[in-house]
Coordinates of C-alpha atoms in Angstrom, one line a residue:
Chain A
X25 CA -123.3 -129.0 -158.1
X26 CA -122.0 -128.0 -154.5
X27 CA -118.7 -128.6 -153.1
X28 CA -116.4 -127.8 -150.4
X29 CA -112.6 -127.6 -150.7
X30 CA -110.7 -128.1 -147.6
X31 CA -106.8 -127.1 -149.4
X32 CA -105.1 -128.3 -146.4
X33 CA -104.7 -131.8 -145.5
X34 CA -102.9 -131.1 -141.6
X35 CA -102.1 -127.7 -140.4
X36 CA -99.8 -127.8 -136.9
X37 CA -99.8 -125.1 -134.3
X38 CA -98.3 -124.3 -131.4
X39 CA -100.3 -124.1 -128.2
X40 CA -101.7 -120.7 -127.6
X41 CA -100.8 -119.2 -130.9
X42 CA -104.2 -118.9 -133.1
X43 CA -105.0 -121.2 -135.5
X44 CA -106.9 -121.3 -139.1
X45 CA -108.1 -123.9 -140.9
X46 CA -109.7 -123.1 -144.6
X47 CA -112.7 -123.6 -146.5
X48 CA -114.1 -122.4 -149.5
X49 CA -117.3 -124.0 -151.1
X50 CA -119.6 -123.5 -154.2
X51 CA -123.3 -123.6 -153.6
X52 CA -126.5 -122.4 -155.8
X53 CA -128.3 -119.4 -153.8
X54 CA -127.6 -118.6 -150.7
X55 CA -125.0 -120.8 -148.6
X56 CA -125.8 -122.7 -145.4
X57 CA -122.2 -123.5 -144.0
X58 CA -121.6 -125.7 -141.0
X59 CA -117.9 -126.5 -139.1
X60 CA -117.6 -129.9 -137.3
X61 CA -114.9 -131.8 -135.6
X62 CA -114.2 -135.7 -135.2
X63 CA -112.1 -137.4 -132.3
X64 CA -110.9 -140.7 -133.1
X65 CA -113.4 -143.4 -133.4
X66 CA -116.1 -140.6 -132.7
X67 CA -119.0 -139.4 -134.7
X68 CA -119.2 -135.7 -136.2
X69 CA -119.3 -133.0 -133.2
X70 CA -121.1 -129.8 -134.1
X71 CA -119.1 -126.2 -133.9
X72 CA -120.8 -123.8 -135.6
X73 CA -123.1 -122.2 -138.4
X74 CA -123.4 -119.5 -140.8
X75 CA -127.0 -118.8 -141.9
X76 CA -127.5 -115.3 -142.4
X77 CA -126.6 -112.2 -140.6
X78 CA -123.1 -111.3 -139.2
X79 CA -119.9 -112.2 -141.1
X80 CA -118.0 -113.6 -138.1
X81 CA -120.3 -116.7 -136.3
X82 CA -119.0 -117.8 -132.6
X83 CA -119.3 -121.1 -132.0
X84 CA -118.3 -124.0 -129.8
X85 CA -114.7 -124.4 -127.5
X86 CA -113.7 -120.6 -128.4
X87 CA -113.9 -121.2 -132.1
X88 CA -115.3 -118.8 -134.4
X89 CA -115.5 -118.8 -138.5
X90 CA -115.5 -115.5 -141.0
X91 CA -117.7 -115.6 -143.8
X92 CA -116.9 -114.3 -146.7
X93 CA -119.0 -114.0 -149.8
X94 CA -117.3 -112.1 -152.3
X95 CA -114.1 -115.2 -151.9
X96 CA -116.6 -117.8 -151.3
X97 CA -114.4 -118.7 -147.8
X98 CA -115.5 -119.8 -144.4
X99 CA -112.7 -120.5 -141.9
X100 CA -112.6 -121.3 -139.4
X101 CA -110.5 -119.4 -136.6
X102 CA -109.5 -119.7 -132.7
X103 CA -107.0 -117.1 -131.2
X104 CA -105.2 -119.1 -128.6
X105 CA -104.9 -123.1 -129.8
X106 CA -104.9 -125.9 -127.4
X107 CA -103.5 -129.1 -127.4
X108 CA -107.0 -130.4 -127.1
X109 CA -108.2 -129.2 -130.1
X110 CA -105.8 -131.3 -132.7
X111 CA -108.5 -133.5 -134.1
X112 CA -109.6 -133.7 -138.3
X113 CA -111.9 -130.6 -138.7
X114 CA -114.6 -130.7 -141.3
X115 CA -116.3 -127.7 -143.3
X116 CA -120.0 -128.8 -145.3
X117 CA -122.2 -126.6 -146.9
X118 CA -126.0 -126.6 -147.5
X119 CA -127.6 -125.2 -150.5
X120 CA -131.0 -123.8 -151.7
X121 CA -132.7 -127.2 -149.4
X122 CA -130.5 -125.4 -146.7
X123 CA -130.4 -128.5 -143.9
X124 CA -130.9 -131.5 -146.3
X125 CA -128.4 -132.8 -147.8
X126 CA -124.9 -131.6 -146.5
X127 CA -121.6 -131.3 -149.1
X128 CA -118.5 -131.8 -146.6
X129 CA -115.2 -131.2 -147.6
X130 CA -112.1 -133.8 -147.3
X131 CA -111.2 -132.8 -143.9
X132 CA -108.2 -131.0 -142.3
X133 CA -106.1 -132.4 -139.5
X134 CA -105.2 -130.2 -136.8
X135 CA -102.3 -130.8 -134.7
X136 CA -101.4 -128.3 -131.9
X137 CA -98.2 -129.2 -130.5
X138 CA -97.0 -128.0 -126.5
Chain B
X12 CA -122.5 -136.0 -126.5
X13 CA -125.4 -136.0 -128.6
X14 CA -128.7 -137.5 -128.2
X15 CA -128.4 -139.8 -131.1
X16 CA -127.5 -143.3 -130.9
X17 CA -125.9 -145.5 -133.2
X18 CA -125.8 -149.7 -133.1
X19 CA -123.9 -151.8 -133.4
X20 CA -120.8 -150.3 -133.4
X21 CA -118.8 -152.5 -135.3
X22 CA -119.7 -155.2 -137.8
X23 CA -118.0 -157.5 -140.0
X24 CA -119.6 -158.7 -142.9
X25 CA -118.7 -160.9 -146.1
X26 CA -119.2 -160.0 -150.0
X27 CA -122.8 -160.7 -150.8
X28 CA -124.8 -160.6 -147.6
X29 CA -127.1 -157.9 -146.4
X30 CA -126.6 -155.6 -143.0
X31 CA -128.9 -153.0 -141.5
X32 CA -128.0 -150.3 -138.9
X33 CA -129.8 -148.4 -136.8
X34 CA -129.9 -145.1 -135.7
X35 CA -131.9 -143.3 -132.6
X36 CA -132.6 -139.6 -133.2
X37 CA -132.4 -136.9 -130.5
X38 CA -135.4 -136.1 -128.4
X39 CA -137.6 -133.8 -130.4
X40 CA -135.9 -134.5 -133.8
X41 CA -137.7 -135.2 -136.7
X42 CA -135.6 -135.7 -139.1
X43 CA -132.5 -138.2 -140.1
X44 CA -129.8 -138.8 -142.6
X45 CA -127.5 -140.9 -142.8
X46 CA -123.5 -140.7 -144.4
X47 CA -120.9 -143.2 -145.4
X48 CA -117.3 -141.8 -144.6
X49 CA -114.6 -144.0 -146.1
X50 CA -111.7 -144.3 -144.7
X51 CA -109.7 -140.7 -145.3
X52 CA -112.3 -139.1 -146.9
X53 CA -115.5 -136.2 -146.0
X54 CA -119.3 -138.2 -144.8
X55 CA -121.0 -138.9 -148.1
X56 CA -124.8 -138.0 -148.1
X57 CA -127.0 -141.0 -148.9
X58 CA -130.4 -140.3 -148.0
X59 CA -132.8 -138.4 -145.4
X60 CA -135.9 -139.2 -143.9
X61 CA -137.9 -136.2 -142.8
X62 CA -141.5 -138.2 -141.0
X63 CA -141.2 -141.3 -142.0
X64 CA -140.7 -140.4 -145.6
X65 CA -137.6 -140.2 -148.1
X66 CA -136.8 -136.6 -148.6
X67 CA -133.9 -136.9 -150.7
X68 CA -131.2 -139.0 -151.3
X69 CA -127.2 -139.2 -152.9
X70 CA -125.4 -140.9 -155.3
X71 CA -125.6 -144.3 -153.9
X72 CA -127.6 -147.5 -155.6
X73 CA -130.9 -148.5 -155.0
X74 CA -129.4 -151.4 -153.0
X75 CA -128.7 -148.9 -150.4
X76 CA -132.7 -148.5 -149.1
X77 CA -133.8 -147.0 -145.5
X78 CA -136.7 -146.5 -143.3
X79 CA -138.0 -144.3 -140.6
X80 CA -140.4 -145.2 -137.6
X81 CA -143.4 -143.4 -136.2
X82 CA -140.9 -142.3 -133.7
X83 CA -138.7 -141.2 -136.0
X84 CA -135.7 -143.9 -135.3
X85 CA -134.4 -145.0 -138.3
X86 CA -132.4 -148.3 -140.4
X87 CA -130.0 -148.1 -142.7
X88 CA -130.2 -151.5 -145.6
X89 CA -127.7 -152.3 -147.6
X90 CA -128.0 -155.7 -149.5
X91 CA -125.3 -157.4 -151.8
X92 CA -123.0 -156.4 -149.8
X93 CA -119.4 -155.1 -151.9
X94 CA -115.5 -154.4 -150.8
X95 CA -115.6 -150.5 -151.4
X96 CA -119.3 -150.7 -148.3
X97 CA -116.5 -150.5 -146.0
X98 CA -116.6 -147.5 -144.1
X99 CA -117.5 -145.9 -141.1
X100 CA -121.9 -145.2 -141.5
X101 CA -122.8 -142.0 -139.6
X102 CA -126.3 -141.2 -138.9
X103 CA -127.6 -137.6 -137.7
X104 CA -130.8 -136.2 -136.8
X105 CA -131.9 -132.8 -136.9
X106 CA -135.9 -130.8 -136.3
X107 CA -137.1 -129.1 -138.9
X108 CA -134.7 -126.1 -140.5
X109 CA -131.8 -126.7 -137.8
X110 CA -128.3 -128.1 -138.2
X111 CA -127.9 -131.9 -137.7
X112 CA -126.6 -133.9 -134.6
X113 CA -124.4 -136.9 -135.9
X114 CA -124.3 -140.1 -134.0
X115 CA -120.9 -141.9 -133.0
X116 CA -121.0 -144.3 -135.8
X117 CA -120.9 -148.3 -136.9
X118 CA -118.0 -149.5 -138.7
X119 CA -119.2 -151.6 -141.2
X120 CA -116.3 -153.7 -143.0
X121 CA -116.8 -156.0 -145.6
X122 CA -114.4 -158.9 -146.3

């Protein structure tokens, strides 16, 4: 069965230091891996994807994620953090069926402090 | 924002009854699935409609049920409504092959 881990419930940052937030997920075949973020009271706002092809994906509002397949990790990166950006960060994955049904993780809070 | 479209937006319900929400996908999308994120917790996958057809579905009971329009809108059924229904119902649309486009949402609780 797939599944996401998210190990960190919050991470906090300071404004313009860079910022990580973790994911590692188990899919059969080859892994379709998505980031999203939720406001408050908001639906799911698309960052990014990793399909095939180059290891680091560039997405949305500066982020980027690394894929790594050997550690079965996809975090999810941004060099300078902004207060902006705290808001609960999801990572899902896709299997085999690719865009059907998505596995998301628990979510991670990001808080970026002045 | 995305394109897709989500009403109502909040709903209060009691044990027992039955609720439907709706869902307007994106221009030029032909697919939608819906979620249900509880309260703390990741969107749970409950079922997708790719043209007008079921196309896969989650762990939920058959009292869950859905249905898609020839222009590819969609409704969300739950009947017998229980407690642990409460939760926030998120329903995203996607074309063929591409990532999908969440809507903001209806807060369903159940009291």
């Amino acid at each position: 069965a797939q599944s996401v881990a998210q190990p960190e419930d919050q991470v906090n940052v300071a404004e313009g230091n860079p910022l990580t937030v973790k994911c590692t997920y188990s899919v059969s075949g080859n892994p379709y891996l998505f980031w999203y973020v939720q406001y408050p009271n908001r639906g799911l706002q698309f960052l990014l994807k990793y399909i095939t092809g180059d290891n680091l994906v560039k997405g949305s509002y500066g982020f980027e994620a690394e894929f790594n397949k050997s550690q079965t990790s996809f975090h999810l990166k941004k060099p300078s953090a902004l207060v902006s950006d705290s808001a609960l960060y999801f990572c899902a994955a896709g299997g085999n069926t690719g865009f059907q049904k998505l596995v998301f993780g628990t979510g991670t809070r990001l808080l970026v402090s002045p | 924002e995305t394109g897709v479209t989500q009403s109502p937006t909040h709903l209060i319900k009691t044990r027992g009854q039955q609720v439907t929400l709706r869902c307007s996908s994106q221009s030029g999308h032909n697919t939608v699935s819906w979620y249900q994120q509880a309260l703390g917790q990741g969107p749970q996958f409950i079922f997708q409609y790719y043209r007008e057809e079921e196309n896969g579905r989650g762990n939920f009971p058959p009292r869950f049920s859905g249905l898609q329009f020839p222009n590819y809108s969609s409704e969300l059924n739950v009947n017998a409504l229980e407690l642990d229904d409460s939760a926030l119902y998120l329903c995203a649309s996607s074309s063929t092959y591409n990532e999908q486009f969440f809507g903001p949402g209806t807060r369903l609780t159940v009291l």
